[in-house]
mmCIF file of C-alpha atoms and ligand atoms in Angstrom:
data_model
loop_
_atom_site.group_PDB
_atom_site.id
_atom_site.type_symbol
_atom_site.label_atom_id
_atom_site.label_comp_id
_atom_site.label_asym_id
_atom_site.label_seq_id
_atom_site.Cartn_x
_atom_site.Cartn_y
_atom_site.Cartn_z
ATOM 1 C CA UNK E 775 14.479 16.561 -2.275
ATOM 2 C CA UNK E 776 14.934 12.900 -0.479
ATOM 3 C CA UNK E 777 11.106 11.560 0.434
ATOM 4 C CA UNK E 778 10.069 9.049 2.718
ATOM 5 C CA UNK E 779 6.559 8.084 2.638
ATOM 6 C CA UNK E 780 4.191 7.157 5.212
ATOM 7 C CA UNK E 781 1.230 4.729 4.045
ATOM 8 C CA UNK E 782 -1.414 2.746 6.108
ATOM 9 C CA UNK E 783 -4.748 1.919 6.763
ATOM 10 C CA UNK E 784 -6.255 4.720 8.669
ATOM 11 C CA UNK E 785 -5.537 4.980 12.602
ATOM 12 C CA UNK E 786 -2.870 2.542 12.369
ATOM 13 C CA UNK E 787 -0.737 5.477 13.973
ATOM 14 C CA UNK E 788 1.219 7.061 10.995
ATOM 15 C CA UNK E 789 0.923 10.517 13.125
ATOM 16 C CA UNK E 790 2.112 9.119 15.869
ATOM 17 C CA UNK E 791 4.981 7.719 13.903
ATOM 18 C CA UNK E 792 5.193 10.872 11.847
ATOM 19 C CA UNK E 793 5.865 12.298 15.439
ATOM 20 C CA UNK E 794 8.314 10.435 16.585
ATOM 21 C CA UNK E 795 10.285 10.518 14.094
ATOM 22 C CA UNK E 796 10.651 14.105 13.239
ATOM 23 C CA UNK E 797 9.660 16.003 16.336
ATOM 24 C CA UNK E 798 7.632 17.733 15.205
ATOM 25 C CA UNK E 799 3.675 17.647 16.102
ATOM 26 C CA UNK E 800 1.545 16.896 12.843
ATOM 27 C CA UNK E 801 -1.942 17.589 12.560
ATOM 28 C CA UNK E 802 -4.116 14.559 13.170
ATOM 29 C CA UNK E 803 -7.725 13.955 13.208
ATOM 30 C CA UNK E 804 -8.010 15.005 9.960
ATOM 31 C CA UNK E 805 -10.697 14.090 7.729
ATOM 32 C CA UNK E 806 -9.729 10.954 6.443
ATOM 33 C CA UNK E 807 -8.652 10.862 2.471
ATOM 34 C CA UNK E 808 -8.091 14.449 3.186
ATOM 35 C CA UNK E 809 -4.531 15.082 1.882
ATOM 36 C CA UNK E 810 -2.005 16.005 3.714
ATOM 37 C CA UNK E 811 0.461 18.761 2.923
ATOM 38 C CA UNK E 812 4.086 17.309 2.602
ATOM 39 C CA UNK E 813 6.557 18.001 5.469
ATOM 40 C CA UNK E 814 10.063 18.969 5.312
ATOM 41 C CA UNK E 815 11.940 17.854 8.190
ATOM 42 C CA UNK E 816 15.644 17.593 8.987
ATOM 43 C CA UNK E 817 16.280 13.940 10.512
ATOM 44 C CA UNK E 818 19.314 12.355 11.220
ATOM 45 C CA UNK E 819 21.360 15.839 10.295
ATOM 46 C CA UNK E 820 19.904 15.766 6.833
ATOM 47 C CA UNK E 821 16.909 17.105 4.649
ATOM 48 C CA UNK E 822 14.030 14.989 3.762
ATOM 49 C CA UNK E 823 10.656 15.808 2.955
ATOM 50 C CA UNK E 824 8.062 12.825 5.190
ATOM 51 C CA UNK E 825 4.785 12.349 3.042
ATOM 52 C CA UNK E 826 2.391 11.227 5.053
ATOM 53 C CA UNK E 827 -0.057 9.853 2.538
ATOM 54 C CA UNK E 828 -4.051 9.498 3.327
ATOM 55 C CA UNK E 829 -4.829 6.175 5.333
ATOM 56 C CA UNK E 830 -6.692 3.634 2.744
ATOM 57 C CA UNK E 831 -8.591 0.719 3.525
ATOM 58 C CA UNK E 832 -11.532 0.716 5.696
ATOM 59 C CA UNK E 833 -12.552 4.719 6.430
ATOM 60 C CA UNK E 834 -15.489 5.531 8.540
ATOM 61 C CA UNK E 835 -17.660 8.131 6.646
ATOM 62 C CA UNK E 836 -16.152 7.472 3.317
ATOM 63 C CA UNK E 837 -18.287 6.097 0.360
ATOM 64 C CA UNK E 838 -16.090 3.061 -1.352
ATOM 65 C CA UNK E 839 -16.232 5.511 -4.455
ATOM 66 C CA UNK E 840 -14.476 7.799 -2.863
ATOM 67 C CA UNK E 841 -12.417 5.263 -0.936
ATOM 68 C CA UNK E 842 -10.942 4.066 -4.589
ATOM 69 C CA UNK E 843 -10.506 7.237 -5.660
ATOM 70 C CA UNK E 844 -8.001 7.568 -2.718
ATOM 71 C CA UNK E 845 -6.636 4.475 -3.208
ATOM 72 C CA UNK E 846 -6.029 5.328 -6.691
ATOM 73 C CA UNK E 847 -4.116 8.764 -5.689
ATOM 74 C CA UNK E 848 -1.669 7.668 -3.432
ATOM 75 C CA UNK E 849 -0.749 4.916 -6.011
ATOM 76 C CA UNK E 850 -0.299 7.802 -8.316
ATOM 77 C CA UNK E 851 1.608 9.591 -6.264
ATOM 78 C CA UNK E 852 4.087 6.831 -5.640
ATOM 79 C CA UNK E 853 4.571 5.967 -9.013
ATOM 80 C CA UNK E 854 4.555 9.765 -10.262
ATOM 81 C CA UNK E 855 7.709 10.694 -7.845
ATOM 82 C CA UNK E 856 8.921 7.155 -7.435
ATOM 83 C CA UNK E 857 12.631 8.762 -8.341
ATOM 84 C CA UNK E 858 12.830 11.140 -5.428
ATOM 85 C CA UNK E 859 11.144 8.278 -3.161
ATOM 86 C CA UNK E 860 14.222 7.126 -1.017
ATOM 87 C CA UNK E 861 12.000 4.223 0.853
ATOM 88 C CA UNK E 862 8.582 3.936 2.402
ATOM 89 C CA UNK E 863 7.194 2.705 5.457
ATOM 90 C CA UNK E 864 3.981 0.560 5.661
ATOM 91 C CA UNK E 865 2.500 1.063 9.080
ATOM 92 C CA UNK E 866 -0.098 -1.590 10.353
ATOM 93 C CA UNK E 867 -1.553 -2.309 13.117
ATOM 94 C CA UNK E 868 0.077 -5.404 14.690
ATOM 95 C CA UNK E 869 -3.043 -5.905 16.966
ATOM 96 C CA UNK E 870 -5.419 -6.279 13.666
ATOM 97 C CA UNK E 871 -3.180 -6.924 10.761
ATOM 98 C CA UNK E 872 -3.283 -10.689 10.634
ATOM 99 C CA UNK E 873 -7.167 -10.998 10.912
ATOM 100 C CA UNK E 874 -7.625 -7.692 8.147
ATOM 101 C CA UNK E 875 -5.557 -9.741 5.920
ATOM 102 C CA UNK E 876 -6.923 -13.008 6.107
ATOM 103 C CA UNK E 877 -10.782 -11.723 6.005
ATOM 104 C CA UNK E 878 -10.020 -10.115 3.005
ATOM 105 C CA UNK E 879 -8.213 -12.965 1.302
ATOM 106 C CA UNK E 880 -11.073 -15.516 2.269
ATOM 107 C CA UNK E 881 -13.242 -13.262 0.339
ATOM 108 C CA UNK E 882 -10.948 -13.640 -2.704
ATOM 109 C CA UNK E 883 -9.954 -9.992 -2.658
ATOM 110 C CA UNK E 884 -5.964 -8.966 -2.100
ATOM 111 C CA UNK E 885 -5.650 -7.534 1.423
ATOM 112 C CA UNK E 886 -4.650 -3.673 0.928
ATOM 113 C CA UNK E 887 -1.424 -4.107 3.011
ATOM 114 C CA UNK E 888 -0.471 -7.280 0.849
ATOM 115 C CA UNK E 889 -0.996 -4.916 -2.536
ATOM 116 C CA UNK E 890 0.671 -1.927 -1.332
ATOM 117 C CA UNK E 891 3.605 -4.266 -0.255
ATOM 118 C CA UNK E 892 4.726 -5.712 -3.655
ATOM 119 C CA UNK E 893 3.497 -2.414 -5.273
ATOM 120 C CA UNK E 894 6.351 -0.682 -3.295
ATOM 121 C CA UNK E 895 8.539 -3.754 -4.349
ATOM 122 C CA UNK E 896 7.544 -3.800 -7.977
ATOM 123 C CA UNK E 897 8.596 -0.255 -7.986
ATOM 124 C CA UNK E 898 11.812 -1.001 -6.311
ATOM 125 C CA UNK E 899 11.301 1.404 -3.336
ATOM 126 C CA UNK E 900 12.857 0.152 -0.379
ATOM 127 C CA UNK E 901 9.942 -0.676 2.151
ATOM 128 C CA UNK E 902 10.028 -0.811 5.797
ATOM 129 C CA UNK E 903 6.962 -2.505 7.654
ATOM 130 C CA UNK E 904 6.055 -0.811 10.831
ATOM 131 C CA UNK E 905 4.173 -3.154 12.697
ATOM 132 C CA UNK E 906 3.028 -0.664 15.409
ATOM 133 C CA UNK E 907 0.937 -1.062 18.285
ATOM 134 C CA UNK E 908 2.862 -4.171 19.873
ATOM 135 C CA UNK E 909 2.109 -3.380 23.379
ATOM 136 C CA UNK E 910 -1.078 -5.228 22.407
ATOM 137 C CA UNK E 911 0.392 -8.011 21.001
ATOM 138 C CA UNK E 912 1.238 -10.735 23.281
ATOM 139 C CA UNK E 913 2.304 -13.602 20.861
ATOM 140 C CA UNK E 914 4.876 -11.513 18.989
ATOM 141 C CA UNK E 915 7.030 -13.910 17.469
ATOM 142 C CA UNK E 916 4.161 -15.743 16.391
ATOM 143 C CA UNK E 917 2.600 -12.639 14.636
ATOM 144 C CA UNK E 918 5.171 -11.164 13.155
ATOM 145 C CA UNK E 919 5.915 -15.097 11.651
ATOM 146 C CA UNK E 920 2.328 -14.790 10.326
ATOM 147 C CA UNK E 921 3.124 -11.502 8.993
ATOM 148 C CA UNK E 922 6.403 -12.597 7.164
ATOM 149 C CA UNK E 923 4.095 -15.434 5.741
ATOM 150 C CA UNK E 924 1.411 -12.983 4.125
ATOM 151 C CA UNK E 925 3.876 -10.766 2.799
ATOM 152 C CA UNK E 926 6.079 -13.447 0.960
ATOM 153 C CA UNK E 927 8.713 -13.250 3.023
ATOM 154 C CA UNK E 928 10.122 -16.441 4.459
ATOM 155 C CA UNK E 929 9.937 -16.754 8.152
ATOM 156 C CA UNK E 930 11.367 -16.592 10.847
ATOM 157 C CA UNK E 931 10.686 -12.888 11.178
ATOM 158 C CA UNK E 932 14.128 -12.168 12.765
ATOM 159 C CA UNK E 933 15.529 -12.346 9.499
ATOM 160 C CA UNK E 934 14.031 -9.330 8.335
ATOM 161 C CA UNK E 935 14.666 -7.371 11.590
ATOM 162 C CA UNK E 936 15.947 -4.166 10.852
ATOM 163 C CA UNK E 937 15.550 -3.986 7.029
ATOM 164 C CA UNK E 938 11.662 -4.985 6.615
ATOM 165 C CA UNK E 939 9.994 -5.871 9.623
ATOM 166 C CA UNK E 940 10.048 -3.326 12.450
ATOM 167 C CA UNK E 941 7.918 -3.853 15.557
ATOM 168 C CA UNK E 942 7.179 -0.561 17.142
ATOM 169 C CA UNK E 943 4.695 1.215 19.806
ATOM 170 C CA UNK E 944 4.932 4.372 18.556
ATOM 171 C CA UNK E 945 2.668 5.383 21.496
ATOM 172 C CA UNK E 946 5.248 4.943 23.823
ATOM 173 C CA UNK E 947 7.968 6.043 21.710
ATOM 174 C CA UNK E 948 9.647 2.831 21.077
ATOM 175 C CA UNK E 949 10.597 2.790 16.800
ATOM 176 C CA UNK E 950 14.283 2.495 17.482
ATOM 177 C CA UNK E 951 13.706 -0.359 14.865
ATOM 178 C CA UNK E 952 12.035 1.683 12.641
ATOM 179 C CA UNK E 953 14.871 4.218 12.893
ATOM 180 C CA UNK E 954 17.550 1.744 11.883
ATOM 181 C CA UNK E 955 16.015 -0.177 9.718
ATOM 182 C CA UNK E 956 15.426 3.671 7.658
ATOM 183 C CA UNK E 957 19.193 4.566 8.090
ATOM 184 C CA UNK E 958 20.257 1.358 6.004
ATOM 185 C CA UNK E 959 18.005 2.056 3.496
ATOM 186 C CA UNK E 960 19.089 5.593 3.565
ATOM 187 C CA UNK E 961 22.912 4.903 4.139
ATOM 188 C CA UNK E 962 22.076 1.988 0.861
ATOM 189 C CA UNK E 963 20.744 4.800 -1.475
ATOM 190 C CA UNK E 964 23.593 7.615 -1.243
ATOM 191 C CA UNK E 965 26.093 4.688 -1.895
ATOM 192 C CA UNK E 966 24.179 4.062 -4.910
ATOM 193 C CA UNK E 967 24.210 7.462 -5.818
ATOM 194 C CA UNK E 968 28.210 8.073 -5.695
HETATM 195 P P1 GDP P 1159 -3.251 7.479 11.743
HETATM 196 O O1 GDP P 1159 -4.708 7.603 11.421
HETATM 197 O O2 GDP P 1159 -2.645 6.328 11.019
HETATM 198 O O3 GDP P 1159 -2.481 8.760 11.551
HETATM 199 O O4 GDP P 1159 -3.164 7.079 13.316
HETATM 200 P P2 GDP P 1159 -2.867 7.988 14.614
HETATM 201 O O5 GDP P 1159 -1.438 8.306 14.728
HETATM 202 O O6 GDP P 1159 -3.816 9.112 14.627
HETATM 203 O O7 GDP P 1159 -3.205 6.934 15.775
HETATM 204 C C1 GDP P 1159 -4.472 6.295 15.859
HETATM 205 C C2 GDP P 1159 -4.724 5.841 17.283
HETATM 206 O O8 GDP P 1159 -3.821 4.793 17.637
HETATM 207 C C3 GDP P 1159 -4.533 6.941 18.315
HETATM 208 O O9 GDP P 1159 -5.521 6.806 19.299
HETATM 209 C C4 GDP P 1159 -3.143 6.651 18.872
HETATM 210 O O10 GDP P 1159 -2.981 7.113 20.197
HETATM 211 C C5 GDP P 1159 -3.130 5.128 18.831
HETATM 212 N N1 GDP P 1159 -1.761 4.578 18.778
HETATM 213 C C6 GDP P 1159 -0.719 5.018 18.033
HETATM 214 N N2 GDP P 1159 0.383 4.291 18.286
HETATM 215 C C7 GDP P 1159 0.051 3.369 19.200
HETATM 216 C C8 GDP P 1159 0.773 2.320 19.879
HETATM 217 O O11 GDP P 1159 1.980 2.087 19.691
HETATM 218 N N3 GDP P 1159 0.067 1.552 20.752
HETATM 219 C C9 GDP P 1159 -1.258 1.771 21.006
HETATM 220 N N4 GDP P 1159 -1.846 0.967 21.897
HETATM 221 N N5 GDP P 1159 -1.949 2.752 20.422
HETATM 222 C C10 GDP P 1159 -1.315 3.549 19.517
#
């Protein structure tokens, strides 16, 4: 079966997203780290199976062991099905992202987002960034710019519109660029396969 996985920091809005997408209501206020059961859904008149992976990072009520544990699983889990993985989206919050990324690196640690990011790339599964939440973002070009620059990716973000960097508020239901930016990679991967 086709997968597309969901991963993020935790309330970043992969349910929401999850939601959106498919239709379908998922469970949410899970406990977090919890796994979630895969979900088969039919999108775009075809089968695929959304993962929606356990939110890493910062989790209230989680002990860091525990946290890396997690952390450790879904990086498993990526690399153990990496062939049926037809792309991934990394949601963050566009609100937060800049400042969790740049409080970690001034620490000397690599910002979660940042490693999952050229993980996915290292593996060579296609990668959309969902940087949800923008009805709370009033400089957007400027923060998605910022974002581009954290990730590697040479600004200005419009480049990347539609392949890697889509602004969404899932809340609202507003991820047409999330939605196109999966069809390419979708519409990429069964031309590779023929
Ligand atoms: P998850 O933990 O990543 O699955 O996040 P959820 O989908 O449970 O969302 C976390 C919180 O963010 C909830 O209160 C959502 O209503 C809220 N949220 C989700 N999408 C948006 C959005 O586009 N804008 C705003 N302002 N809030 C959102």
């Amino acid at each position: 079966d086709d997968e597309i996985v969901l991963v993020g920091r935790s309330n970043v809005g992969k349910s929401t997203i999850m939601r959106e997408l498919t239709g379908h209501s998922v469970p949410t206020g899970q406990k977090p780290g919890v796994t979630r059961e895969p979900n088969h859904f039919d999108w775009s008149g075809q089968s695929f199976m959304f993962t929606d992976l356990p939110g890493f990072g910062f989790m209230s009520g989680v002990e860091g062991e525990h946290r890396e544990a997690i952390q450790t699983d879904i990086v498993h889990y990526i690399e153990n099905n990496a062939e049926s993985i037809l792309a991934a989206v990394l949601v963050v919050d566009g609100k937060s992202v800049i400042d969790i990324i740049d409080r970690h690196s001034d620490r000397g640690e690599i910002p979660h987002d940042v490693e999952m990011y050229h993980f996915l790339e290292e593996l060579g599964v296609p990668t959309v960034v969902a940087v949800n939440k923008m009805d709370k973002v009033d400089d957007k070009d400027e923060r998605l710019n910022d974002l581009c620059d954290r990730l590697g990716l040479f600004p200005p973000w419009q480049q990347w519109d539609e392949e890697v960097i889509a602004p969404i508020t899932a809340k609202a239901g507003r991820i047409d660029s999330l939605r196109t930016a999966l069809q390419g990679h979708i519409r990429d991967a069964k031309r590779d396969e023929l």
